[in-house]
Amino acid sequence: MNKQPQIYHTIQQLRQQLQSYQNQKIGLVPTMGNLHDGHLQLVKIAQQHCDIVVVSIFVNPTQFGVGEDFDSYPRTLSADIEKLASVQTDLVFAPSVEEMYPTLPPQTHISMGDIAKKLCGKSRPTHFDGVGIVVSKLFNIVQPDIAVFGKKDYQQLAIIRQLVAELNFNIEIIGADIVRSADGLALSSRNQYLTTEQRAIAPRLQQCLQQLKNQLQQANFTEFDNLVQKSKDYLNNHGFNVDYLALYNPQLQPLAQTDSQAVLLVASWLGNARLLDNLEFNLTK
C-alpha cells in the first residue's frame, strides 16, 4: 500500500512539521502540479540524497505573462497526491496564491539579470523574475539542504544556480536529466495540449537536435550559424513555429572556438503547446 504524503496548505503548518526533523537532510522538489513521470523522477533523485522530501505544488502567478495560460493551467491536486504517494513522498506543500503572496503583485522584486533576457526571456520578459521570487520564497520557507530541478528547463536551472550563488542560499542544486517518452519527446505537462496529429510530429524536435549535433561535431566553427539556421527552417517547414533554436556553451554564454562542450536549446510552438527541449554534447566526437 502506498504511503500517503502529509499535506500542508499553510507556511506555518509546514514549518512546524519541518522543525521536528532535527539533524535530518531535507530535499525540495518545486512543481506547478499536473505531475507526470518526469516529476516523479525528480522525487526519486531527491530521495537518494536526503531523508525527507518536500514537493511543492503551486501554480505561480508571477511567472505568467499577459495572455499566458495561468487561468487554464491544469490543477490536478488529488491525482498529483496519488502519484506522489506511489513514490513514497513525505510532505506536500500546496499553498493558495493568498498564502504565498499576501500582496499581489508583490512589492518586492527579484531581477535575474542578463541570463533571463535571452532564449525564453525574449518572448517571456517577466517570466524568470517571477520564477526567481517564488523559488526564493520556497527556499526560505522549506530551508532545504538540496533542491532538484529538471534539465528540460535548462535556462531555468542556470538561473536557479545563479540565484543560489548570488543570494548565498546554502542549498545544493541538482539538475536531473530529461525524462522522455519512448519516441523521444520530452515529458511535459503541456504535451496534453497536442492533438493526436501534432503528438505524432512532436518527436521531430529531439530528432532534429540529434541530427544537428552530428553535423556540428563534423563542421568548422564558421559553419555553425548556418547549420543552426537550416535546422530552424526545417522545423518551421514541418509544422512547428520555432521561438528559438540556439547554440550556447553550458553556462549559456556565446559559444567560443575554444569551448569543448555545447548545448542546443529549442522552444517551439506546435499548435497550442509550447515545447522545450535541449541537448548537451561534446563538440568533438
PDB file of C-alpha atoms in Angstrom:
ATOM      1  CA  MET A   1       0.000   0.000   0.000  1.00  0.00           C
ATOM      2  CA  ASN A   2       1.284   3.452  -0.917  1.00  0.00           C
ATOM      3  CA  LYS A   3       2.200   5.799   1.915  1.00  0.00           C
ATOM      4  CA  GLN A   4       0.071   8.928   1.688  1.00  0.00           C
ATOM      5  CA  PRO A   5       2.160  12.098   1.965  1.00  0.00           C
ATOM      6  CA  GLN A   6       1.381  14.624   4.662  1.00  0.00           C
ATOM      7  CA  ILE A   7      -0.240  17.655   3.026  1.00  0.00           C
ATOM      8  CA  TYR A   8       0.181  21.238   4.222  1.00  0.00           C
ATOM      9  CA  HIS A   9      -1.550  24.334   2.872  1.00  0.00           C
ATOM     10  CA  THR A  10      -0.034  26.987   5.149  1.00  0.00           C
ATOM     11  CA  ILE A  11       3.536  28.105   5.677  1.00  0.00           C
ATOM     12  CA  GLN A  12       3.175  27.962   9.470  1.00  0.00           C
ATOM     13  CA  GLN A  13       1.972  24.330   9.475  1.00  0.00           C
ATOM     14  CA  LEU A  14       4.761  23.228   7.154  1.00  0.00           C
ATOM     15  CA  ARG A  15       7.453  25.000   9.173  1.00  0.00           C
ATOM     16  CA  GLN A  16       6.187  23.422  12.384  1.00  0.00           C
ATOM     17  CA  GLN A  17       6.434  19.970  10.829  1.00  0.00           C
ATOM     18  CA  LEU A  18       9.889  20.607   9.376  1.00  0.00           C
ATOM     19  CA  GLN A  19      11.169  21.671  12.800  1.00  0.00           C
ATOM     20  CA  SER A  20      10.561  18.122  14.012  1.00  0.00           C
ATOM     21  CA  TYR A  21      13.179  16.739  11.611  1.00  0.00           C
ATOM     22  CA  GLN A  22      16.228  17.586  13.674  1.00  0.00           C
ATOM     23  CA  ASN A  23      19.527  16.559  12.067  1.00  0.00           C
ATOM     24  CA  GLN A  24      17.771  15.100   9.021  1.00  0.00           C
ATOM     25  CA  LYS A  25      18.562  16.167   5.484  1.00  0.00           C
ATOM     26  CA  ILE A  26      15.655  17.920   3.736  1.00  0.00           C
ATOM     27  CA  GLY A  27      15.096  17.881  -0.029  1.00  0.00           C
ATOM     28  CA  LEU A  28      12.768  20.117  -2.045  1.00  0.00           C
ATOM     29  CA  VAL A  29      11.186  19.453  -5.442  1.00  0.00           C
ATOM     30  CA  PRO A  30       9.314  22.577  -6.607  1.00  0.00           C
ATOM     31  CA  THR A  31       6.496  21.904  -9.103  1.00  0.00           C
ATOM     32  CA  MET A  32       3.376  23.535 -10.500  1.00  0.00           C
ATOM     33  CA  GLY A  33       1.477  20.257 -10.253  1.00  0.00           C
ATOM     34  CA  ASN A  34      -0.163  18.345 -13.105  1.00  0.00           C
ATOM     35  CA  LEU A  35       2.540  15.815 -12.413  1.00  0.00           C
ATOM     36  CA  HIS A  36       3.964  13.219 -14.792  1.00  0.00           C
ATOM     37  CA  ASP A  37       6.741  10.609 -14.634  1.00  0.00           C
ATOM     38  CA  GLY A  38       9.377  13.314 -15.105  1.00  0.00           C
ATOM     39  CA  HIS A  39       8.342  14.943 -11.836  1.00  0.00           C
ATOM     40  CA  LEU A  40       8.325  11.592 -10.054  1.00  0.00           C
ATOM     41  CA  GLN A  41      11.893  11.020 -11.230  1.00  0.00           C
ATOM     42  CA  LEU A  42      12.882  14.307  -9.545  1.00  0.00           C
ATOM     43  CA  VAL A  43      11.381  12.994  -6.300  1.00  0.00           C
ATOM     44  CA  LYS A  44      13.322   9.723  -6.604  1.00  0.00           C
ATOM     45  CA  ILE A  45      16.569  11.647  -7.156  1.00  0.00           C
ATOM     46  CA  ALA A  46      15.853  13.806  -4.105  1.00  0.00           C
ATOM     47  CA  GLN A  47      15.241  10.665  -2.048  1.00  0.00           C
ATOM     48  CA  GLN A  48      18.707   9.402  -2.973  1.00  0.00           C
ATOM     49  CA  HIS A  49      20.281  12.496  -1.434  1.00  0.00           C
ATOM     50  CA  CYS A  50      18.222  13.202   1.692  1.00  0.00           C
ATOM     51  CA  ASP A  51      15.990  11.846   4.446  1.00  0.00           C
ATOM     52  CA  ILE A  52      12.798  13.888   3.953  1.00  0.00           C
ATOM     53  CA  VAL A  53      11.411  15.119   0.613  1.00  0.00           C
ATOM     54  CA  VAL A  54       9.039  18.067   0.305  1.00  0.00           C
ATOM     55  CA  VAL A  55       7.208  18.507  -3.008  1.00  0.00           C
ATOM     56  CA  SER A  56       5.642  21.906  -3.511  1.00  0.00           C
ATOM     57  CA  ILE A  57       2.610  22.192  -5.788  1.00  0.00           C
ATOM     58  CA  PHE A  58       1.884  25.795  -6.651  1.00  0.00           C
ATOM     59  CA  VAL A  59       0.829  27.418  -9.915  1.00  0.00           C
ATOM     60  CA  ASN A  60       2.833  30.611  -9.547  1.00  0.00           C
ATOM     61  CA  PRO A  61       1.054  33.686 -10.968  1.00  0.00           C
ATOM     62  CA  THR A  62       4.152  35.892 -11.074  1.00  0.00           C
ATOM     63  CA  GLN A  63       5.831  33.791 -13.776  1.00  0.00           C
ATOM     64  CA  PHE A  64       2.898  34.012 -16.205  1.00  0.00           C
ATOM     65  CA  GLY A  65       2.762  36.953 -18.582  1.00  0.00           C
ATOM     66  CA  VAL A  66      -0.273  38.721 -20.010  1.00  0.00           C
ATOM     67  CA  GLY A  67      -2.256  36.340 -22.221  1.00  0.00           C
ATOM     68  CA  GLU A  68      -0.438  33.215 -20.981  1.00  0.00           C
ATOM     69  CA  ASP A  69      -2.211  30.143 -19.635  1.00  0.00           C
ATOM     70  CA  PHE A  70      -2.315  30.846 -15.865  1.00  0.00           C
ATOM     71  CA  ASP A  71      -6.096  30.514 -15.554  1.00  0.00           C
ATOM     72  CA  SER A  72      -6.266  27.432 -17.772  1.00  0.00           C
ATOM     73  CA  TYR A  73      -3.138  25.726 -16.403  1.00  0.00           C
ATOM     74  CA  PRO A  74      -4.267  22.267 -15.227  1.00  0.00           C
ATOM     75  CA  ARG A  75      -4.757  21.954 -11.475  1.00  0.00           C
ATOM     76  CA  THR A  76      -4.941  18.266 -10.536  1.00  0.00           C
ATOM     77  CA  LEU A  77      -4.065  18.145  -6.842  1.00  0.00           C
ATOM     78  CA  SER A  78      -5.853  14.879  -5.964  1.00  0.00           C
ATOM     79  CA  ALA A  79      -4.266  12.989  -8.862  1.00  0.00           C
ATOM     80  CA  ASP A  80      -0.887  14.576  -8.087  1.00  0.00           C
ATOM     81  CA  ILE A  81      -1.020  13.379  -4.479  1.00  0.00           C
ATOM     82  CA  GLU A  82      -1.830   9.819  -5.599  1.00  0.00           C
ATOM     83  CA  LYS A  83       1.189   9.871  -7.912  1.00  0.00           C
ATOM     84  CA  LEU A  84       3.407  11.232  -5.141  1.00  0.00           C
ATOM     85  CA  ALA A  85       2.125   8.513  -2.808  1.00  0.00           C
ATOM     86  CA  SER A  86       3.262   5.902  -5.350  1.00  0.00           C
ATOM     87  CA  VAL A  87       6.878   7.041  -4.847  1.00  0.00           C
ATOM     88  CA  GLN A  88       6.613   7.406  -1.066  1.00  0.00           C
ATOM     89  CA  THR A  89       6.785  11.207  -0.945  1.00  0.00           C
ATOM     90  CA  ASP A  90       6.944  12.537   2.622  1.00  0.00           C
ATOM     91  CA  LEU A  91       5.410  16.014   2.515  1.00  0.00           C
ATOM     92  CA  VAL A  92       3.382  18.052   0.032  1.00  0.00           C
ATOM     93  CA  PHE A  93       3.172  21.831   0.307  1.00  0.00           C
ATOM     94  CA  ALA A  94       0.150  23.091  -1.631  1.00  0.00           C
ATOM     95  CA  PRO A  95      -0.473  26.716  -0.659  1.00  0.00           C
ATOM     96  CA  SER A  96      -3.043  29.126  -2.055  1.00  0.00           C
ATOM     97  CA  VAL A  97      -1.992  32.211  -4.011  1.00  0.00           C
ATOM     98  CA  GLU A  98      -3.029  34.321  -0.990  1.00  0.00           C
ATOM     99  CA  GLU A  99      -0.796  32.263   1.303  1.00  0.00           C
ATOM    100  CA  MET A 100       2.252  32.732  -0.914  1.00  0.00           C
ATOM    101  CA  TYR A 101       1.511  36.329  -1.929  1.00  0.00           C
ATOM    102  CA  PRO A 102      -0.297  38.364   0.755  1.00  0.00           C
ATOM    103  CA  THR A 103       0.295  41.288  -1.622  1.00  0.00           C
ATOM    104  CA  LEU A 104      -0.146  40.640  -5.341  1.00  0.00           C
ATOM    105  CA  PRO A 105       1.604  41.815  -7.345  1.00  0.00           C
ATOM    106  CA  PRO A 106       4.387  41.684  -4.735  1.00  0.00           C
ATOM    107  CA  GLN A 107       6.141  44.941  -3.936  1.00  0.00           C
ATOM    108  CA  THR A 108       9.494  43.165  -3.581  1.00  0.00           C
ATOM    109  CA  HIS A 109      11.066  42.171  -6.876  1.00  0.00           C
ATOM    110  CA  ILE A 110      13.939  39.942  -7.941  1.00  0.00           C
ATOM    111  CA  SER A 111      15.670  40.722 -11.213  1.00  0.00           C
ATOM    112  CA  MET A 112      17.513  37.753 -12.684  1.00  0.00           C
ATOM    113  CA  GLY A 113      19.660  39.894 -14.967  1.00  0.00           C
ATOM    114  CA  ASP A 114      21.118  39.255 -18.411  1.00  0.00           C
ATOM    115  CA  ILE A 115      20.747  35.467 -18.345  1.00  0.00           C
ATOM    116  CA  ALA A 116      16.963  35.929 -18.097  1.00  0.00           C
ATOM    117  CA  LYS A 117      16.747  38.179 -21.161  1.00  0.00           C
ATOM    118  CA  LYS A 118      17.775  35.623 -23.793  1.00  0.00           C
ATOM    119  CA  LEU A 119      16.069  32.477 -25.116  1.00  0.00           C
ATOM    120  CA  CYS A 120      12.707  32.121 -23.310  1.00  0.00           C
ATOM    121  CA  GLY A 121      13.226  35.550 -21.759  1.00  0.00           C
ATOM    122  CA  LYS A 122      12.876  37.267 -25.135  1.00  0.00           C
ATOM    123  CA  SER A 123       9.264  36.207 -25.577  1.00  0.00           C
ATOM    124  CA  ARG A 124       8.517  35.973 -21.824  1.00  0.00           C
ATOM    125  CA  PRO A 125      10.281  39.056 -20.382  1.00  0.00           C
ATOM    126  CA  THR A 126       8.870  38.808 -16.838  1.00  0.00           C
ATOM    127  CA  HIS A 127       8.892  35.009 -16.555  1.00  0.00           C
ATOM    128  CA  PHE A 128      12.229  34.360 -14.871  1.00  0.00           C
ATOM    129  CA  ASP A 129      11.893  37.237 -12.423  1.00  0.00           C
ATOM    130  CA  GLY A 130       8.667  35.519 -11.326  1.00  0.00           C
ATOM    131  CA  VAL A 131      10.489  32.203 -11.057  1.00  0.00           C
ATOM    132  CA  GLY A 132      13.207  33.902  -9.012  1.00  0.00           C
ATOM    133  CA  ILE A 133      10.834  35.285  -6.407  1.00  0.00           C
ATOM    134  CA  VAL A 134       8.765  32.120  -5.946  1.00  0.00           C
ATOM    135  CA  VAL A 135      11.833  29.875  -5.704  1.00  0.00           C
ATOM    136  CA  SER A 136      13.401  32.274  -3.203  1.00  0.00           C
ATOM    137  CA  LYS A 137      10.215  32.129  -1.134  1.00  0.00           C
ATOM    138  CA  LEU A 138      10.141  28.323  -1.262  1.00  0.00           C
ATOM    139  CA  PHE A 139      13.809  28.126  -0.290  1.00  0.00           C
ATOM    140  CA  ASN A 140      13.124  30.435   2.658  1.00  0.00           C
ATOM    141  CA  ILE A 141      10.015  28.531   3.763  1.00  0.00           C
ATOM    142  CA  VAL A 142      11.446  24.990   3.486  1.00  0.00           C
ATOM    143  CA  GLN A 143      15.156  25.758   4.014  1.00  0.00           C
ATOM    144  CA  PRO A 144      16.174  22.548   2.247  1.00  0.00           C
ATOM    145  CA  ASP A 145      19.643  21.065   2.061  1.00  0.00           C
ATOM    146  CA  ILE A 146      19.142  20.115  -1.581  1.00  0.00           C
ATOM    147  CA  ALA A 147      16.691  21.033  -4.331  1.00  0.00           C
ATOM    148  CA  VAL A 148      16.115  19.151  -7.572  1.00  0.00           C
ATOM    149  CA  PHE A 149      15.208  20.774 -10.898  1.00  0.00           C
ATOM    150  CA  GLY A 150      14.824  19.165 -14.312  1.00  0.00           C
ATOM    151  CA  LYS A 151      17.225  19.918 -17.146  1.00  0.00           C
ATOM    152  CA  LYS A 152      14.341  20.241 -19.611  1.00  0.00           C
ATOM    153  CA  ASP A 153      14.056  23.817 -18.362  1.00  0.00           C
ATOM    154  CA  TYR A 154      17.778  24.341 -18.960  1.00  0.00           C
ATOM    155  CA  GLN A 155      17.688  28.122 -18.759  1.00  0.00           C
ATOM    156  CA  GLN A 156      15.659  27.972 -15.551  1.00  0.00           C
ATOM    157  CA  LEU A 157      18.220  25.625 -13.993  1.00  0.00           C
ATOM    158  CA  ALA A 158      21.052  28.008 -14.890  1.00  0.00           C
ATOM    159  CA  ILE A 159      19.103  30.905 -13.376  1.00  0.00           C
ATOM    160  CA  ILE A 160      18.415  28.954 -10.159  1.00  0.00           C
ATOM    161  CA  ARG A 161      22.141  28.194  -9.844  1.00  0.00           C
ATOM    162  CA  GLN A 162      22.872  31.916 -10.244  1.00  0.00           C
ATOM    163  CA  LEU A 163      20.216  32.786  -7.649  1.00  0.00           C
ATOM    164  CA  VAL A 164      21.686  30.369  -5.107  1.00  0.00           C
ATOM    165  CA  ALA A 165      25.239  31.612  -5.679  1.00  0.00           C
ATOM    166  CA  GLU A 166      24.432  35.323  -5.538  1.00  0.00           C
ATOM    167  CA  LEU A 167      21.975  35.225  -2.605  1.00  0.00           C
ATOM    168  CA  ASN A 168      24.124  32.770  -0.612  1.00  0.00           C
ATOM    169  CA  PHE A 169      21.482  30.091  -0.192  1.00  0.00           C
ATOM    170  CA  ASN A 170      23.170  27.127   1.494  1.00  0.00           C
ATOM    171  CA  ILE A 171      21.448  24.678  -0.858  1.00  0.00           C
ATOM    172  CA  GLU A 172      22.869  22.103  -3.257  1.00  0.00           C
ATOM    173  CA  ILE A 173      21.111  22.312  -6.632  1.00  0.00           C
ATOM    174  CA  ILE A 174      20.817  19.028  -8.535  1.00  0.00           C
ATOM    175  CA  GLY A 175      19.979  19.055 -12.238  1.00  0.00           C
ATOM    176  CA  ALA A 176      18.040  15.955 -13.316  1.00  0.00           C
ATOM    177  CA  ASP A 177      18.263  14.525 -16.826  1.00  0.00           C
ATOM    178  CA  ILE A 178      15.243  14.887 -19.115  1.00  0.00           C
ATOM    179  CA  VAL A 179      12.693  12.083 -18.899  1.00  0.00           C
ATOM    180  CA  ARG A 180      11.334  11.157 -22.335  1.00  0.00           C
ATOM    181  CA  SER A 181       8.568   9.132 -23.911  1.00  0.00           C
ATOM    182  CA  ALA A 182       9.605   6.047 -25.862  1.00  0.00           C
ATOM    183  CA  ASP A 183       9.644   8.105 -29.082  1.00  0.00           C
ATOM    184  CA  GLY A 184      11.982  10.719 -27.604  1.00  0.00           C
ATOM    185  CA  LEU A 185       9.558  13.539 -26.763  1.00  0.00           C
ATOM    186  CA  ALA A 186      10.474  15.267 -23.504  1.00  0.00           C
ATOM    187  CA  LEU A 187       7.732  14.768 -20.908  1.00  0.00           C
ATOM    188  CA  SER A 188       5.853  17.983 -20.155  1.00  0.00           C
ATOM    189  CA  SER A 189       2.537  18.973 -18.621  1.00  0.00           C
ATOM    190  CA  ARG A 190       1.872  20.968 -21.790  1.00  0.00           C
ATOM    191  CA  ASN A 191       2.074  17.886 -24.031  1.00  0.00           C
ATOM    192  CA  GLN A 192      -1.603  17.290 -23.261  1.00  0.00           C
ATOM    193  CA  TYR A 193      -2.393  20.346 -25.411  1.00  0.00           C
ATOM    194  CA  LEU A 194      -1.202  18.422 -28.508  1.00  0.00           C
ATOM    195  CA  THR A 195      -3.717  16.878 -30.890  1.00  0.00           C
ATOM    196  CA  THR A 196      -3.149  13.274 -31.995  1.00  0.00           C
ATOM    197  CA  GLU A 197      -1.639  14.507 -35.269  1.00  0.00           C
ATOM    198  CA  GLN A 198       0.628  17.007 -33.502  1.00  0.00           C
ATOM    199  CA  ARG A 199       1.736  14.389 -30.967  1.00  0.00           C
ATOM    200  CA  ALA A 200       2.951  12.229 -33.880  1.00  0.00           C
ATOM    201  CA  ILE A 201       5.030  15.133 -35.209  1.00  0.00           C
ATOM    202  CA  ALA A 202       6.407  16.318 -31.849  1.00  0.00           C
ATOM    203  CA  PRO A 203       9.351  13.836 -31.580  1.00  0.00           C
ATOM    204  CA  ARG A 204      10.940  15.524 -34.609  1.00  0.00           C
ATOM    205  CA  LEU A 205      12.078  18.242 -32.206  1.00  0.00           C
ATOM    206  CA  GLN A 206      14.549  15.929 -30.450  1.00  0.00           C
ATOM    207  CA  GLN A 207      15.421  14.146 -33.706  1.00  0.00           C
ATOM    208  CA  CYS A 208      16.350  17.489 -35.246  1.00  0.00           C
ATOM    209  CA  LEU A 209      18.616  18.319 -32.295  1.00  0.00           C
ATOM    210  CA  GLN A 210      20.372  14.942 -32.618  1.00  0.00           C
ATOM    211  CA  GLN A 211      20.947  15.437 -36.347  1.00  0.00           C
ATOM    212  CA  LEU A 212      22.189  18.991 -35.818  1.00  0.00           C
ATOM    213  CA  LYS A 213      24.573  17.807 -33.090  1.00  0.00           C
ATOM    214  CA  ASN A 214      26.097  15.290 -35.505  1.00  0.00           C
ATOM    215  CA  GLN A 215      26.517  17.990 -38.134  1.00  0.00           C
ATOM    216  CA  LEU A 216      28.126  20.431 -35.698  1.00  0.00           C
ATOM    217  CA  GLN A 217      30.607  17.816 -34.468  1.00  0.00           C
ATOM    218  CA  GLN A 218      31.901  17.411 -38.017  1.00  0.00           C
ATOM    219  CA  ALA A 219      31.746  21.062 -39.129  1.00  0.00           C
ATOM    220  CA  ASN A 220      34.036  24.051 -38.875  1.00  0.00           C
ATOM    221  CA  PHE A 221      33.177  26.730 -36.330  1.00  0.00           C
ATOM    222  CA  THR A 222      32.396  29.192 -39.134  1.00  0.00           C
ATOM    223  CA  GLU A 223      29.611  26.876 -40.388  1.00  0.00           C
ATOM    224  CA  PHE A 224      27.748  26.634 -37.076  1.00  0.00           C
ATOM    225  CA  ASP A 225      25.337  29.568 -37.534  1.00  0.00           C
ATOM    226  CA  ASN A 226      24.290  28.369 -40.971  1.00  0.00           C
ATOM    227  CA  LEU A 227      23.670  24.809 -39.771  1.00  0.00           C
ATOM    228  CA  VAL A 228      21.533  26.051 -36.869  1.00  0.00           C
ATOM    229  CA  GLN A 229      19.502  28.243 -39.226  1.00  0.00           C
ATOM    230  CA  LYS A 230      18.905  25.344 -41.630  1.00  0.00           C
ATOM    231  CA  SER A 231      17.593  23.203 -38.779  1.00  0.00           C
ATOM    232  CA  LYS A 232      15.302  26.008 -37.653  1.00  0.00           C
ATOM    233  CA  ASP A 233      13.988  26.331 -41.206  1.00  0.00           C
ATOM    234  CA  TYR A 234      13.410  22.567 -41.347  1.00  0.00           C
ATOM    235  CA  LEU A 235      11.259  22.657 -38.211  1.00  0.00           C
ATOM    236  CA  ASN A 236       9.284  25.672 -39.407  1.00  0.00           C
ATOM    237  CA  ASN A 237       8.605  23.829 -42.662  1.00  0.00           C
ATOM    238  CA  HIS A 238       7.352  20.720 -40.855  1.00  0.00           C
ATOM    239  CA  GLY A 239       4.552  22.043 -38.680  1.00  0.00           C
ATOM    240  CA  PHE A 240       6.476  23.824 -35.939  1.00  0.00           C
ATOM    241  CA  ASN A 241       6.553  27.548 -35.151  1.00  0.00           C
ATOM    242  CA  VAL A 242      10.049  27.943 -33.688  1.00  0.00           C
ATOM    243  CA  ASP A 243      10.521  30.559 -30.984  1.00  0.00           C
ATOM    244  CA  TYR A 244      14.266  29.908 -30.911  1.00  0.00           C
ATOM    245  CA  LEU A 245      16.880  27.313 -31.794  1.00  0.00           C
ATOM    246  CA  ALA A 246      20.199  28.344 -30.307  1.00  0.00           C
ATOM    247  CA  LEU A 247      23.705  27.087 -29.630  1.00  0.00           C
ATOM    248  CA  TYR A 248      25.495  28.131 -26.434  1.00  0.00           C
ATOM    249  CA  ASN A 249      28.146  26.874 -24.053  1.00  0.00           C
ATOM    250  CA  PRO A 250      26.822  25.103 -20.912  1.00  0.00           C
ATOM    251  CA  GLN A 251      26.878  28.405 -18.976  1.00  0.00           C
ATOM    252  CA  LEU A 252      24.546  29.896 -21.604  1.00  0.00           C
ATOM    253  CA  GLN A 253      27.232  32.229 -22.890  1.00  0.00           C
ATOM    254  CA  PRO A 254      28.003  32.642 -26.611  1.00  0.00           C
ATOM    255  CA  LEU A 255      29.963  29.705 -27.931  1.00  0.00           C
ATOM    256  CA  ALA A 256      33.678  30.341 -28.477  1.00  0.00           C
ATOM    257  CA  GLN A 257      36.056  28.379 -30.694  1.00  0.00           C
ATOM    258  CA  THR A 258      37.897  27.273 -27.555  1.00  0.00           C
ATOM    259  CA  ASP A 259      34.789  25.672 -25.987  1.00  0.00           C
ATOM    260  CA  SER A 260      34.794  21.881 -25.936  1.00  0.00           C
ATOM    261  CA  GLN A 261      31.196  21.463 -24.735  1.00  0.00           C
ATOM    262  CA  ALA A 262      27.974  22.947 -26.041  1.00  0.00           C
ATOM    263  CA  VAL A 263      24.222  22.845 -25.608  1.00  0.00           C
ATOM    264  CA  LEU A 264      21.493  23.157 -28.216  1.00  0.00           C
ATOM    265  CA  LEU A 265      18.266  24.692 -26.916  1.00  0.00           C
ATOM    266  CA  VAL A 266      14.917  24.889 -28.667  1.00  0.00           C
ATOM    267  CA  ALA A 267      11.497  26.271 -27.871  1.00  0.00           C
ATOM    268  CA  SER A 268       8.736  25.870 -30.407  1.00  0.00           C
ATOM    269  CA  TRP A 269       5.008  26.105 -30.648  1.00  0.00           C
ATOM    270  CA  LEU A 270       3.215  23.087 -32.032  1.00  0.00           C
ATOM    271  CA  GLY A 271      -0.432  24.012 -32.119  1.00  0.00           C
ATOM    272  CA  ASN A 272      -1.340  25.241 -28.627  1.00  0.00           C
ATOM    273  CA  ALA A 273       1.650  23.596 -26.932  1.00  0.00           C
ATOM    274  CA  ARG A 274       4.949  25.397 -26.384  1.00  0.00           C
ATOM    275  CA  LEU A 275       7.552  22.645 -26.349  1.00  0.00           C
ATOM    276  CA  LEU A 276      11.023  22.905 -24.808  1.00  0.00           C
ATOM    277  CA  ASP A 277      13.986  20.622 -25.391  1.00  0.00           C
ATOM    278  CA  ASN A 278      17.762  20.717 -25.302  1.00  0.00           C
ATOM    279  CA  LEU A 279      20.805  18.576 -25.942  1.00  0.00           C
ATOM    280  CA  GLU A 280      24.179  18.776 -24.209  1.00  0.00           C
ATOM    281  CA  PHE A 281      27.142  17.408 -26.157  1.00  0.00           C
ATOM    282  CA  ASN A 282      30.883  17.493 -26.790  1.00  0.00           C
ATOM    283  CA  LEU A 283      31.902  19.458 -29.856  1.00  0.00           C
ATOM    284  CA  THR A 284      34.331  16.730 -30.913  1.00  0.00           C
ATOM    285  CA  LYS A 285      33.198  13.135 -31.374  1.00  0.00           C
TER     286      LYS A 285
END
